[in-house]
Coordinates of C-alpha atoms in Angstrom, one line a residue:
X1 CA 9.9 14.7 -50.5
X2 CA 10.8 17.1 -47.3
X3 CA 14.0 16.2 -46.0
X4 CA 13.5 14.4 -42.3
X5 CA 14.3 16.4 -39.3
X6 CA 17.5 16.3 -37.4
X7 CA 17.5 15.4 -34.5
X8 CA 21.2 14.9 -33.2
X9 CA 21.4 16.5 -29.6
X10 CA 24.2 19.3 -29.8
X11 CA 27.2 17.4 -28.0
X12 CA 26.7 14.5 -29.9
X13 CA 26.8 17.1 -33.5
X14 CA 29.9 18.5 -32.1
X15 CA 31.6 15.2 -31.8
X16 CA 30.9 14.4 -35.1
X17 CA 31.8 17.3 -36.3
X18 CA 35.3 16.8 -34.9
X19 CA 35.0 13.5 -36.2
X20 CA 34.3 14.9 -39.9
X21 CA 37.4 17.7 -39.7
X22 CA 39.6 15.0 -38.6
X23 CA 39.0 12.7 -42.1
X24 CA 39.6 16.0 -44.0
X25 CA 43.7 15.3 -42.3
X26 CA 43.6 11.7 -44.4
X27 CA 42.8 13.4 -47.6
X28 CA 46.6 14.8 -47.1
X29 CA 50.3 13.3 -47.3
X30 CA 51.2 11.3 -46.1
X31 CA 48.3 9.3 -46.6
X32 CA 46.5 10.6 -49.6
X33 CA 43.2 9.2 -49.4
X34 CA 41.4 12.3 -51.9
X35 CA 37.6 10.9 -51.5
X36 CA 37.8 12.1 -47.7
X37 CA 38.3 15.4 -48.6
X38 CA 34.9 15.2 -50.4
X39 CA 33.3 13.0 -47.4
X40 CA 34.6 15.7 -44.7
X41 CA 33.2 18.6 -46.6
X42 CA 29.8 16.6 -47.3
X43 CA 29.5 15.7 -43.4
X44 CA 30.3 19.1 -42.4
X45 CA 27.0 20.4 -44.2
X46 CA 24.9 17.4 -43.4
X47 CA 25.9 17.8 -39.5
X48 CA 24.8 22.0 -39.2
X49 CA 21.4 22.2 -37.6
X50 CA 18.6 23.3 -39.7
X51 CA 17.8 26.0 -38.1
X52 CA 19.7 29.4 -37.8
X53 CA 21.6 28.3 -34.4
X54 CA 23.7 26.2 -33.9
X55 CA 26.1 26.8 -37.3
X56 CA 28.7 28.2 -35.6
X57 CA 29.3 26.1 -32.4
X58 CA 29.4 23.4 -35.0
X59 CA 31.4 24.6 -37.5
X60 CA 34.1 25.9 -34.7
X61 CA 34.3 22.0 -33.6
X62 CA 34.6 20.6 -36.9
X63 CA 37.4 23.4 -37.4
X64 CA 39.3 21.4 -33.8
X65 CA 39.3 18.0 -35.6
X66 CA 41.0 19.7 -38.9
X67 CA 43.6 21.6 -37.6
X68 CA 43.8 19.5 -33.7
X69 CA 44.9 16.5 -35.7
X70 CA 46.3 18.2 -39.4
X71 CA 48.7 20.9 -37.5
X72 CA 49.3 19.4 -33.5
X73 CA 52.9 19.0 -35.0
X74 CA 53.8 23.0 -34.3
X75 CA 54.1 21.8 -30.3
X76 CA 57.2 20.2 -31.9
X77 CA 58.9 23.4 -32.8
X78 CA 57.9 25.5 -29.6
X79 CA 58.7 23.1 -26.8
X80 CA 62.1 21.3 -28.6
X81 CA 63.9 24.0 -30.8
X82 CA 62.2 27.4 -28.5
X83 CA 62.9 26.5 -25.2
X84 CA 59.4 26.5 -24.3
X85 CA 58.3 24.3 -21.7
X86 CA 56.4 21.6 -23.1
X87 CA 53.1 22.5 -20.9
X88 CA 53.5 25.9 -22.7
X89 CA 54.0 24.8 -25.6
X90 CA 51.1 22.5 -26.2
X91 CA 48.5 25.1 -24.7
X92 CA 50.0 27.5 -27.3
X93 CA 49.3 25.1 -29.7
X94 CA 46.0 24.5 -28.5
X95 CA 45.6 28.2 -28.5
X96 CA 46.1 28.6 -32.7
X97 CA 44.2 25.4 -33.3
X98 CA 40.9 27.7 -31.4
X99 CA 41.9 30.6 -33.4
X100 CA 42.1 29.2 -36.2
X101 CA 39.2 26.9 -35.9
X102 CA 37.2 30.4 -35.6
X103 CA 37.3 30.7 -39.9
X104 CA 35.5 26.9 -39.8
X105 CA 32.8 28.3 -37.3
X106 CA 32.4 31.5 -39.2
X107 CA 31.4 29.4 -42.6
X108 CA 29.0 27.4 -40.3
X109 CA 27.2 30.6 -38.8
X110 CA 26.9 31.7 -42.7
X111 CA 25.7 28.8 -44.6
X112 CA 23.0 28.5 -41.7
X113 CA 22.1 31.6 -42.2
X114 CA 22.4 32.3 -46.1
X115 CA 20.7 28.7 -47.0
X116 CA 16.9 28.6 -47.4
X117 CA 15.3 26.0 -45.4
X118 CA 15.0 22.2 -45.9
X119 CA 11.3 22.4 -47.3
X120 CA 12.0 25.6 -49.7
X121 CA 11.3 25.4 -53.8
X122 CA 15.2 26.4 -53.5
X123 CA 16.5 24.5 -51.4
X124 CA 19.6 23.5 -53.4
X125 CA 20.8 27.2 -53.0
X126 CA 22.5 26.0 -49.4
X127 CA 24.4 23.2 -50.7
X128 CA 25.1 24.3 -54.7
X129 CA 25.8 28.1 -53.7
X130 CA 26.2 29.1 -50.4
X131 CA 28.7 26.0 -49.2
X132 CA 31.3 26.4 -51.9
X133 CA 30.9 30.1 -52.2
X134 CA 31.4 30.5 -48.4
X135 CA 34.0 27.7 -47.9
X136 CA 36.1 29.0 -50.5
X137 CA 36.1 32.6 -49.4
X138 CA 37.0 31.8 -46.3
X139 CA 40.2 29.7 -47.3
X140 CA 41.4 32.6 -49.3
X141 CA 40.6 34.8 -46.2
X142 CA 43.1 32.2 -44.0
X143 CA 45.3 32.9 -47.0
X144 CA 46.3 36.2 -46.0
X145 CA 44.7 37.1 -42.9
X146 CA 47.8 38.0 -39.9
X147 CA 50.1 37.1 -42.8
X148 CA 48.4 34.2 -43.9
X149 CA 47.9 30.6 -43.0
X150 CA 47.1 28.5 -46.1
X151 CA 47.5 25.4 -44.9
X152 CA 45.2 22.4 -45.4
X153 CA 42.7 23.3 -47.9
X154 CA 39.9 20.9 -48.9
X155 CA 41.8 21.2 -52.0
X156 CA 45.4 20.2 -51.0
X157 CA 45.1 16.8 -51.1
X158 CA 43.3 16.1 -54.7
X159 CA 46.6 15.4 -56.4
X160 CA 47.3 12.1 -54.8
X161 CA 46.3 9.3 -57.3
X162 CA 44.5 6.7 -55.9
X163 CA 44.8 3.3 -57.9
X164 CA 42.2 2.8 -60.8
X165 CA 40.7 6.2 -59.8
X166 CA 43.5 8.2 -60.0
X167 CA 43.3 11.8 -59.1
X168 CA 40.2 13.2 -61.1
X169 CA 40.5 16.8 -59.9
X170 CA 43.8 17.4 -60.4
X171 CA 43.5 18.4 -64.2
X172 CA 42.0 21.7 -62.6
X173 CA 45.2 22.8 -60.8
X174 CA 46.5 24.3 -63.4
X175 CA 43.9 26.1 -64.4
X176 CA 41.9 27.2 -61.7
X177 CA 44.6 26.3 -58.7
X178 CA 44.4 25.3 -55.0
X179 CA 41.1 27.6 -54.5
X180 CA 39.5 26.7 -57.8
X181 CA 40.3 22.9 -56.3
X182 CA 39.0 23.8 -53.2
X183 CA 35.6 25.1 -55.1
X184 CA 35.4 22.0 -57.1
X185 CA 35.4 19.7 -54.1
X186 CA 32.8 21.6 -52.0
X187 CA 30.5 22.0 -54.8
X188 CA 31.0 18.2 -54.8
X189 CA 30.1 18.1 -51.8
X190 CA 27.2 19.9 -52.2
X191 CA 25.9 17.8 -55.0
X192 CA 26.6 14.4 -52.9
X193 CA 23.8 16.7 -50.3
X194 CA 21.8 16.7 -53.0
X195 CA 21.8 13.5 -53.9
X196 CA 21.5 11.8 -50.1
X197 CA 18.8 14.5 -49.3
X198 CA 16.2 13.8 -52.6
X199 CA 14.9 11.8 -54.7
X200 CA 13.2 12.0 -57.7
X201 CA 14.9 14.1 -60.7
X202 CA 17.2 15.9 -58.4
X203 CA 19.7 12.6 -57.5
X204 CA 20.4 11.7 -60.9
X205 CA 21.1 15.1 -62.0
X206 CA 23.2 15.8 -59.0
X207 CA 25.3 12.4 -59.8
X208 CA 25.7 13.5 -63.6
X209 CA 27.3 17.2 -62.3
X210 CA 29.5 15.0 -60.0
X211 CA 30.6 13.2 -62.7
X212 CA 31.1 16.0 -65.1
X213 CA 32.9 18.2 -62.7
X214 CA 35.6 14.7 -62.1
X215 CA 35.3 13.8 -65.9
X216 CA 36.5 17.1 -67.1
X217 CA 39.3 17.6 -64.5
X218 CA 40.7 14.0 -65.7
X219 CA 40.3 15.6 -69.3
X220 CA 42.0 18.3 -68.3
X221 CA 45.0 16.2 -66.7
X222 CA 45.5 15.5 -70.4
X223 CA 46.6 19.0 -71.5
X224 CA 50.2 20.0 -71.9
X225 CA 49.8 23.8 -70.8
X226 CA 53.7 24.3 -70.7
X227 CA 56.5 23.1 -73.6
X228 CA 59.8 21.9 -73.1
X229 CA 62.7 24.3 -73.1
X230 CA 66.6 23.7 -73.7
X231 CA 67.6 20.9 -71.8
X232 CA 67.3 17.9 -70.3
X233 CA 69.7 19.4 -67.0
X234 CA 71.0 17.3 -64.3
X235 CA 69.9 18.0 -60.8
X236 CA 71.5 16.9 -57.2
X237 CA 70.0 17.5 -53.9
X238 CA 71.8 17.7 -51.0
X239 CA 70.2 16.4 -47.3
X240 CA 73.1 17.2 -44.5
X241 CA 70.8 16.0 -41.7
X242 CA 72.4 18.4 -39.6
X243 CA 70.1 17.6 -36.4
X244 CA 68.3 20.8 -35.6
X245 CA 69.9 20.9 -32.2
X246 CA 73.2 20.5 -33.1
X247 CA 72.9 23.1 -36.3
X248 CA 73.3 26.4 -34.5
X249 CA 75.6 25.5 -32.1
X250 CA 79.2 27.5 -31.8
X251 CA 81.4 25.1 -32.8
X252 CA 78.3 23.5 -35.3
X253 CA 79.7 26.1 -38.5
X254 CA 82.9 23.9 -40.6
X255 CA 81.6 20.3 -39.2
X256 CA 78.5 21.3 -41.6
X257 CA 80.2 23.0 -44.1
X258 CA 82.8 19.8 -44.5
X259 CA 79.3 17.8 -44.7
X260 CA 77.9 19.7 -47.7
X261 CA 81.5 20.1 -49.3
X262 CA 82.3 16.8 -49.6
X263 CA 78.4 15.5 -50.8
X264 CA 79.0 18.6 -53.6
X265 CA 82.1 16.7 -54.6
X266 CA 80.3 13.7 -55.1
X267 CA 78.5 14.9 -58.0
X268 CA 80.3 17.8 -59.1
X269 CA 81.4 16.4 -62.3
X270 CA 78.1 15.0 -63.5
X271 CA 75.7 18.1 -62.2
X272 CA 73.9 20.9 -64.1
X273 CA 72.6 22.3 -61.0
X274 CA 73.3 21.2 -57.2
X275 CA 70.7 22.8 -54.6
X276 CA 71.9 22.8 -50.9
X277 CA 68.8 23.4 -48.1
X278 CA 67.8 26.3 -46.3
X279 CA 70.6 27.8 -44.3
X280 CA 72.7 25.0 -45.1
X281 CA 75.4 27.2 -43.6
X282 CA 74.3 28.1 -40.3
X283 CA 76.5 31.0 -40.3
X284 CA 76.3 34.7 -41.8
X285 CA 77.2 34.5 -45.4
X286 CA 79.4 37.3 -44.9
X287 CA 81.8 34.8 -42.1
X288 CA 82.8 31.8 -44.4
X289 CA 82.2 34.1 -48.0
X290 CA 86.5 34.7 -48.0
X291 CA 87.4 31.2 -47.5
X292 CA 84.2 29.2 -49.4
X293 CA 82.9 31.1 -52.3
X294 CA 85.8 31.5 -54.5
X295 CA 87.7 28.4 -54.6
X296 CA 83.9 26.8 -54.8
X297 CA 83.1 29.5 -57.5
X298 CA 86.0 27.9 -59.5
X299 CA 85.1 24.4 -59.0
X300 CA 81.4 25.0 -60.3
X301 CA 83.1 26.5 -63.0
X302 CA 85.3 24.0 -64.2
X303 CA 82.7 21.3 -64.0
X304 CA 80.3 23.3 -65.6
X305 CA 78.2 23.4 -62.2
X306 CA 75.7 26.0 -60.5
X307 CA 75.2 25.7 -56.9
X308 CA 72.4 27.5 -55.4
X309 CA 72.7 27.6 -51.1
X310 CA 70.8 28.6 -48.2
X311 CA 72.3 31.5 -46.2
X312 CA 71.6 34.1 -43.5
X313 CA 72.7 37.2 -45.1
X314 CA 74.1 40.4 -43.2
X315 CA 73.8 43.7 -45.0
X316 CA 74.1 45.8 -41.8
X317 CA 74.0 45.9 -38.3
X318 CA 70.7 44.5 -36.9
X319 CA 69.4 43.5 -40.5
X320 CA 70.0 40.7 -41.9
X321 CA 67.6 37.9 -44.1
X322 CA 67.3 34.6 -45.0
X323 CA 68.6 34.1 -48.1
X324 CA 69.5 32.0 -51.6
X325 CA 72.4 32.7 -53.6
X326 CA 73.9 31.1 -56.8
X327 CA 77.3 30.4 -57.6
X328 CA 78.9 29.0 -61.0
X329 CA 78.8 31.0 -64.5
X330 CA 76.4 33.7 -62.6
X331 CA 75.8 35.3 -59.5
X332 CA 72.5 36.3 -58.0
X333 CA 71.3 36.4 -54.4
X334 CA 67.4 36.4 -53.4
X335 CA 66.0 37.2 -49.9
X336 CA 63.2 35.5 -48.0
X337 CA 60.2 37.8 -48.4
X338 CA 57.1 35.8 -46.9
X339 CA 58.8 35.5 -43.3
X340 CA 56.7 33.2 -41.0
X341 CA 55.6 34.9 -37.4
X342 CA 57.2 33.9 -34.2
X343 CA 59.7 31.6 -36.3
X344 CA 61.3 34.1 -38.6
X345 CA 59.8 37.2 -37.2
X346 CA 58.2 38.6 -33.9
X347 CA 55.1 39.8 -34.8
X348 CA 54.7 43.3 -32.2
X349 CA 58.1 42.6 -31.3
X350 CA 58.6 45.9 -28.8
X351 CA 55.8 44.9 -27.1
X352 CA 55.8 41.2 -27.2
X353 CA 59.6 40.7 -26.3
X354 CA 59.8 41.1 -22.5
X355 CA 56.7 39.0 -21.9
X356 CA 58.1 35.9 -23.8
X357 CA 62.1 36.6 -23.8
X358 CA 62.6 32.8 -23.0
X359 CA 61.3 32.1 -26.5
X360 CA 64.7 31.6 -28.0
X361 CA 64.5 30.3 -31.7
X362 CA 68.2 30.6 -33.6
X363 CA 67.6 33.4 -36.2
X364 CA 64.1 34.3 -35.4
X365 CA 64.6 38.3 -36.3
X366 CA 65.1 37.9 -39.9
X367 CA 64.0 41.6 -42.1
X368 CA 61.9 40.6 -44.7
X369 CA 63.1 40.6 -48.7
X370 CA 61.9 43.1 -51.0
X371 CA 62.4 41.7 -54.5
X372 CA 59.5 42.3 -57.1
X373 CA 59.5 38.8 -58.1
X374 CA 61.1 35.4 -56.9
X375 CA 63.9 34.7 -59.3
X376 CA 67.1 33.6 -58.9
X377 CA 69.8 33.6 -61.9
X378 CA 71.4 30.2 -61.8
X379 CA 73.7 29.6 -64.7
X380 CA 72.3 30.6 -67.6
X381 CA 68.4 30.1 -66.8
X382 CA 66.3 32.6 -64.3
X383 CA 64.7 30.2 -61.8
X384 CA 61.1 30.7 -59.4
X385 CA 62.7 30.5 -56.0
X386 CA 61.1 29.7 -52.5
X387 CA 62.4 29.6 -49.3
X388 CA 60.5 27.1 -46.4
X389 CA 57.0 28.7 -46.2
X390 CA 56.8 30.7 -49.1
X391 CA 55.8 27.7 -51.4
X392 CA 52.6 27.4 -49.4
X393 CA 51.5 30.6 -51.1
X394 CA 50.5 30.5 -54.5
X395 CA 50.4 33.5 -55.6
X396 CA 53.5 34.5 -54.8
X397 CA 55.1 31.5 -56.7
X398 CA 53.1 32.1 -59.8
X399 CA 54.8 35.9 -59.7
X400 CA 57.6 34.2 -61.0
X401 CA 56.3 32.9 -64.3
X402 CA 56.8 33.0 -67.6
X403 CA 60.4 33.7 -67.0
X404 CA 61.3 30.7 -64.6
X405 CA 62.0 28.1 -66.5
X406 CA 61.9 25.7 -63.0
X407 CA 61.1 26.4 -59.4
X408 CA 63.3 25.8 -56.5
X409 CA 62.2 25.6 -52.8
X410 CA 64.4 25.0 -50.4
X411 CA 63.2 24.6 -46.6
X412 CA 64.2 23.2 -42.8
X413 CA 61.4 21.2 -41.9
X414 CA 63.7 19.9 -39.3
X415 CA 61.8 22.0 -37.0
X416 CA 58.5 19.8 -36.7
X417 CA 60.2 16.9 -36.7
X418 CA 59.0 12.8 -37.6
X419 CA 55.4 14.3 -37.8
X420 CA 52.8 15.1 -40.8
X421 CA 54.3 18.6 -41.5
X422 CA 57.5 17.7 -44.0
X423 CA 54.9 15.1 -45.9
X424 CA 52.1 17.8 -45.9
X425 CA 55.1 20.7 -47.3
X426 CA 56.2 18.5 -49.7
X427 CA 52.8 18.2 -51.2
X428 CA 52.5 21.6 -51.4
X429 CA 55.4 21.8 -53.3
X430 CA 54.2 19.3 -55.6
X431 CA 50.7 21.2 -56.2
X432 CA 53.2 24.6 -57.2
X433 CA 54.9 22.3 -59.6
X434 CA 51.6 21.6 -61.2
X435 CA 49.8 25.1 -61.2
X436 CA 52.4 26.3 -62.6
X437 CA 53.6 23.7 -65.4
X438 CA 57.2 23.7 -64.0
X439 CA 59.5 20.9 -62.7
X440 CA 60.6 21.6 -59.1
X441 CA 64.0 20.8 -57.1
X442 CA 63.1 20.8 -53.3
X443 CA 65.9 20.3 -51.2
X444 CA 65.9 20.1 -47.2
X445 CA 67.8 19.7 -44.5
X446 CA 66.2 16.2 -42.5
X447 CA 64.0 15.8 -45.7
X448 CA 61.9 15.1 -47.3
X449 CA 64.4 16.6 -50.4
X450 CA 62.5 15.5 -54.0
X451 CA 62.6 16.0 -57.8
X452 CA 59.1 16.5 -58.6
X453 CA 58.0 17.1 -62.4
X454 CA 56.0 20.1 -64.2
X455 CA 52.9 17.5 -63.6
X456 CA 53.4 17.3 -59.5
X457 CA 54.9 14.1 -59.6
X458 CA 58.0 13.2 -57.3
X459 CA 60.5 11.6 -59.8
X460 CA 63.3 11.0 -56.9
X461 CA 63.1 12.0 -53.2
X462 CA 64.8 11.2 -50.5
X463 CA 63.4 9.8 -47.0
X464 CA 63.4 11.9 -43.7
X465 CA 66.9 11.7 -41.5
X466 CA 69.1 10.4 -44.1
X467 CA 72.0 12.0 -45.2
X468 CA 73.0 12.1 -49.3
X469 CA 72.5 13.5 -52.4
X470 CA 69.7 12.6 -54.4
X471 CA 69.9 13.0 -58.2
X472 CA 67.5 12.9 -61.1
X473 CA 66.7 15.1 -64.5
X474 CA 64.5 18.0 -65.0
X475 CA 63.3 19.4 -68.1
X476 CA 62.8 23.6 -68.4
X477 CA 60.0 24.5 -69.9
X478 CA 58.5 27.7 -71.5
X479 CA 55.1 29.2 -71.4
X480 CA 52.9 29.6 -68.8
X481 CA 49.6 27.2 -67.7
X482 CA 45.7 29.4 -67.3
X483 CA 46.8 29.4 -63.3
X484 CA 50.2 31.1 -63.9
X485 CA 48.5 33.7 -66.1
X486 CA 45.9 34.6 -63.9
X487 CA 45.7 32.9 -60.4
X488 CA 43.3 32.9 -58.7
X489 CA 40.8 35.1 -59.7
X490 CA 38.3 33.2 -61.5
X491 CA 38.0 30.7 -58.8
X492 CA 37.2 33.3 -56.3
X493 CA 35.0 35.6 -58.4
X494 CA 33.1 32.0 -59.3
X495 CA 32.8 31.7 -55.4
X496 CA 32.1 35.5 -54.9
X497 CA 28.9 34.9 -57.5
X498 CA 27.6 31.9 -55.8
X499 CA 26.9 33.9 -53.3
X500 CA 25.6 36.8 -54.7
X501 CA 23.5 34.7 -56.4
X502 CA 22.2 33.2 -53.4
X503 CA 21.5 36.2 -52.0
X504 CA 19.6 37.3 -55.2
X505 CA 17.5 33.9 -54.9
X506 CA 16.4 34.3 -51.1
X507 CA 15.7 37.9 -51.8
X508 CA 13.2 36.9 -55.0
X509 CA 12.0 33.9 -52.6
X510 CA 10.9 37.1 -50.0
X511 CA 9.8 39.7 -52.6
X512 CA 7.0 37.0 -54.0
X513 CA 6.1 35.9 -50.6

C-alpha cells in the first residue's frame, strides 16, 4: 500500500520539527523519560518532505528545538560569571544553538537525498539504513569537530529506568557505548517508520526487530563484564558550595580552604579516599603548597587516607593547567587535557582577544595536559581521572582502562547554575560508569556530587547548593567490558555500512532500471 502524500505546508513542518527536537530534551536528566528519545527521532523522519527539498530547512529547525531548549543554560555562564552583558550573551547563545543546529540540517539534506522514494520496492532503505547510518555519523562528527561537542545524543538518555519498563537499551552501553546507543535508538526509530507507514508483512516484522533490538539490550543488562577487585573502600565527597562569584575573589583563598579543611576532618578517620571538586583551591597550587600539603600529607597518612584535590597548577610563567593531585601513601598529579573553548581556552586567542577583552572568565588561559592516559595514583590503586568536560568524551575515558580500578570526575558546574546542565553532566558521568564497568566518585563544587556504581547507578549524591560531605562504598574492579576494549568502532563502522549499503541498493535500483 503507497504511503499517502504529505502535505504539511513548510512553516507548519518547521514547527513541528522544533516541536519534535524539543521532546528529545525530556529523554535526558533530569527528567528521564527514554521512549522520547525514540518518539523525537521517529518524528524527525516522519516530518522531512518526500521529496529532495526541503530536508535541510527541516532538519536545521528540528536541530533549534534540541539544542534551543537542551543547552539555553550556556547564557548562564556568559552573562553572570563573563561579564557579558546579558543581551550579548543570549545572542551568543542563540548563535551556537544555529551553529550547532547546522549538523541536524545536514542529516536532513542526506537522508532526503540517500532514501529511495515512498513508492520504491526499497523503500525501507531510508528508514532501516540511511537514518541511523547518517544520524550516528553525524553525532560522532559533533564529537570532535572544533574540539568536540558531544552533548545530547539520542543515546544519552537510555539509562534512566522507567518503572516496569526499565531501561531496555542500556545493556548495550557497555558494549557498543553512547554511539552504538545512539544507533540502536534510530534504527528504532526507523522500524517504528516502518511499522506506522505499512501494512501487511512489513509491521509485524518491523515490531518483532523492535523487540529484539530492546529484548537483547535487557539481556545484555544481565552480564557482569567487569569482577570485583580488593576492596570494598570508603569514599567521601566534599561539596564547599563556594558560590561562583565569591570563589575567585582576593580575599576568597583561606575562607575556602578552612571550608574543605574542616569537612576533610569530618571523615578523616573513617575514609579510604576523600575527593575534593575542581579547583577546590581557587589559588595556584604552588601559593598554599608550603603551608597545606605537608601537615595534610601527614594527616592522610595517619588515618590511612588519600585525598585527591582540584588545583590550578603553575609550572612556569604564563603556563599553567588545571589540575588533580593526590596526597596520602602516594603522590601523583594529572593535568586537564580536553580544555573547553572560550571557558578554559581562547580559541584564536591573538586574534580574538582585542575584539572581546571584556570577556573576563577567572582562569580562562589554562595550557592543555599532555599525559598519554588519564590516571591518577591514589594510594595504592591507579584511578581513570576526569576533570569537568572531559567525562563527556568517551573515548578519552575508556584510555584509561584496564588499569583503573575506578573513575574519578571532578567538575564546577557552578558555572550554569539551577538549570538542566549539572543533571544532564551527571548523567554523563553515570553512562562512563557503565561503558566502562567501573564505579565512579563525582565530586562538585554547587553539586550535583554522587557515588555512582560500575552499573551507572547513583548510590549516594548530594543535591545542588548544599554544603557537606557525602559518603558511600565503592568496590574496584578488574577487567575491562567489550566498550573499554574497543570503543567505538563497531558502532560506527555498523553505521558507516548502512550507508554504504544504501548506496549499493539505490545504485542496483538504477542499473536494472
Amino acid at each position: 500500500m503507497p504511503a499517502p502524500k504529505n502535505p504539511l505546508l513548510p512553516a507548519v513542518r518547521w514547527a513541528l520539527a522544533v516541536l519534535a527536537g524539543a521532546v528529545m530534551v525530556l529523554s535526558f536528566a533530569p527528567f528521564g523519560w527514554f521512549p522520547a528519545a525514540l518518539a523525537s527521532v521517529t518524528a524527525f523522519y516522519l516530518l522531512l518532505p518526500r521529496g529532495r527539498r526541503g530536508g535541510f530547512a527541516t532538519g536545521w529547525f528540528y536541530g533549534l528545538g534540541l539544542l534551543g531548549f537542551g543547552v539555553f543554560w550556556i547564557r548562564i555562564s556568559l552573562n553572570e560569571f563573563g561579564n557579558m552583558p546579558a543581551v550579548a550573551a543570549n545572542a551568543l547563545m542563540l548563535l551556537l544553538v544555529a551553529a550547532l543546529a547546522l549538523f541536524y540540517a545536514l542529516a536532513g539534506w542526506l537522508v532526503t537525498r540517500l532514501r529511495p522514494g515512498e513508492d520504491a520496492p526499497r523503500w525501507w532503505v531510508g528508514p532501516l539504513l540511511v537514518l541511523p547510518g547518517v544520524w550516528v555519523l553525524l553525532e560522532w562528527v559533533r564529537s570532535w569537530l572544533f574540539t568536540g561537542f558531544p552533548w545530547l545524543f539520542a543515546g544519552n538518555g537510555q539509562i534512566n529506568p522507567l518503572p516496569l519498563l526499565g531501561a531496555p537499551l542500556a545493556g548495550w552501553a557497555p558494549v557498543v557505548g553512547v554511539h552504538g546507543l545512539s544507533l540502536a535508538v534510530a534504527l528504532s526509530a526507523g522500524l517504528v517508520v516502518v511499522a506506522l507507514r505499512r501494512g501487511g508483512g512489513a509491521r509485524p516484522a518491523a515490531l518483532a526487530g523492535l523487540l529484539a533490538i530492546w529484548l537483547v539490550g535487557a539481556l545484555l543488562a544481565r552480564v557482569e563484564w567487569t569482577r570485583p577487585a580488593d576492596g570494598p573502600l570508603s569514599a567521601a565527597v566534599l561539596q564547599g558550595n563556594v558560590e561562583q562569584s565569591l570563589k575567585w575573589a582576593p580575599d576568597g583563598v583561606l575562607p575556602t580552604l578552612e571550608i574543605y579543611l574542616d569537612l576533610t576532618r569530618e571523615v578523616l578517620a573513617d575514609s579510604d579516599v576523600i575527593v575534593w571538586p575542581e579547583t577546590a583551591i581557587p589559588s595556584f597550587l604552588h601559593e598554599v603548597e608550603a603551608g597545606l600539603l605537608p601537615p595534610l600529607t601527614a594527616d592522610a597518612v595517619a588515618a590511612g587516607a588519600e585525598i585527591v584535590i582540584g588545583v590550578p597548577i603553575m609550572e612556569m610563567a604564563e603556563r599553567y593547567f588545571n589540575g588533580l593531585i593526590s596526597v596520602g601513601s602516594a603522590a601523583d598529579r594529572y593535568y586537564k587535557r580536553h580544555l573547553v573553548p572560550f571557558g578554559e581556552f581562547l580559541p584564536f586567542d591573538r586574534q580574538l582577544r582585542p575584539l572581546i577583552d571584556w570577556f573576563d572568565v577567572p582562569m580562562s588561559s589554562f595550557s592543555r595536559g599532555e599525559a598519554e592516559r588519564p590516571l591518577l595514583q591514589v594510594g595504592p590503586y591507579r584511578v581513570g581521572v576526569s576533570i569537568c568536560y572531559e567525562d563527556v568524551f568517551p573515548e578519552e575515558v575508556r584510555q584509561a582502562l584496564p588499569e583503573a580500578a575506578y573513575l574519578i570526575n571532578v567538575s564546577n558546574d557552578a558555572w550554569f547554575g539551577d538549570s538542566l546542565a549539572p543533571h544532564q553532566h551527571l548523567e554523563f558521568a553515570r553512562l562512563r560508569a557503565l561503558e566502562n564497568g567501573r564505579p565512579l566518585v563525582r565530586a562538585t563544587n554547587t553539586g550535583i556530587s554522587a557515588i555512582i556504581d560500575h552499573r551507572g547507578r547513583v548510590t549516594a549524591s548530594l543535591p545542588l547548593f548544599e554544603r557537606g560531605v557525602l559518603t558511600g562504598t565503592i568496590q574496584p574492579r578488574t577487567g575491562r567490558t567489550p566498550f573499554a576494549a574497543v570503543g567505538s568502532l563497531p558502532a560506527l563502522l555498523l553505521a558507516a555500512a548502512m550507508l554504504v549499503a544504501a548506496l549499493l541498493l539505490g545504485r542496483s535500483r538504477n542499473t536494472a532500471a
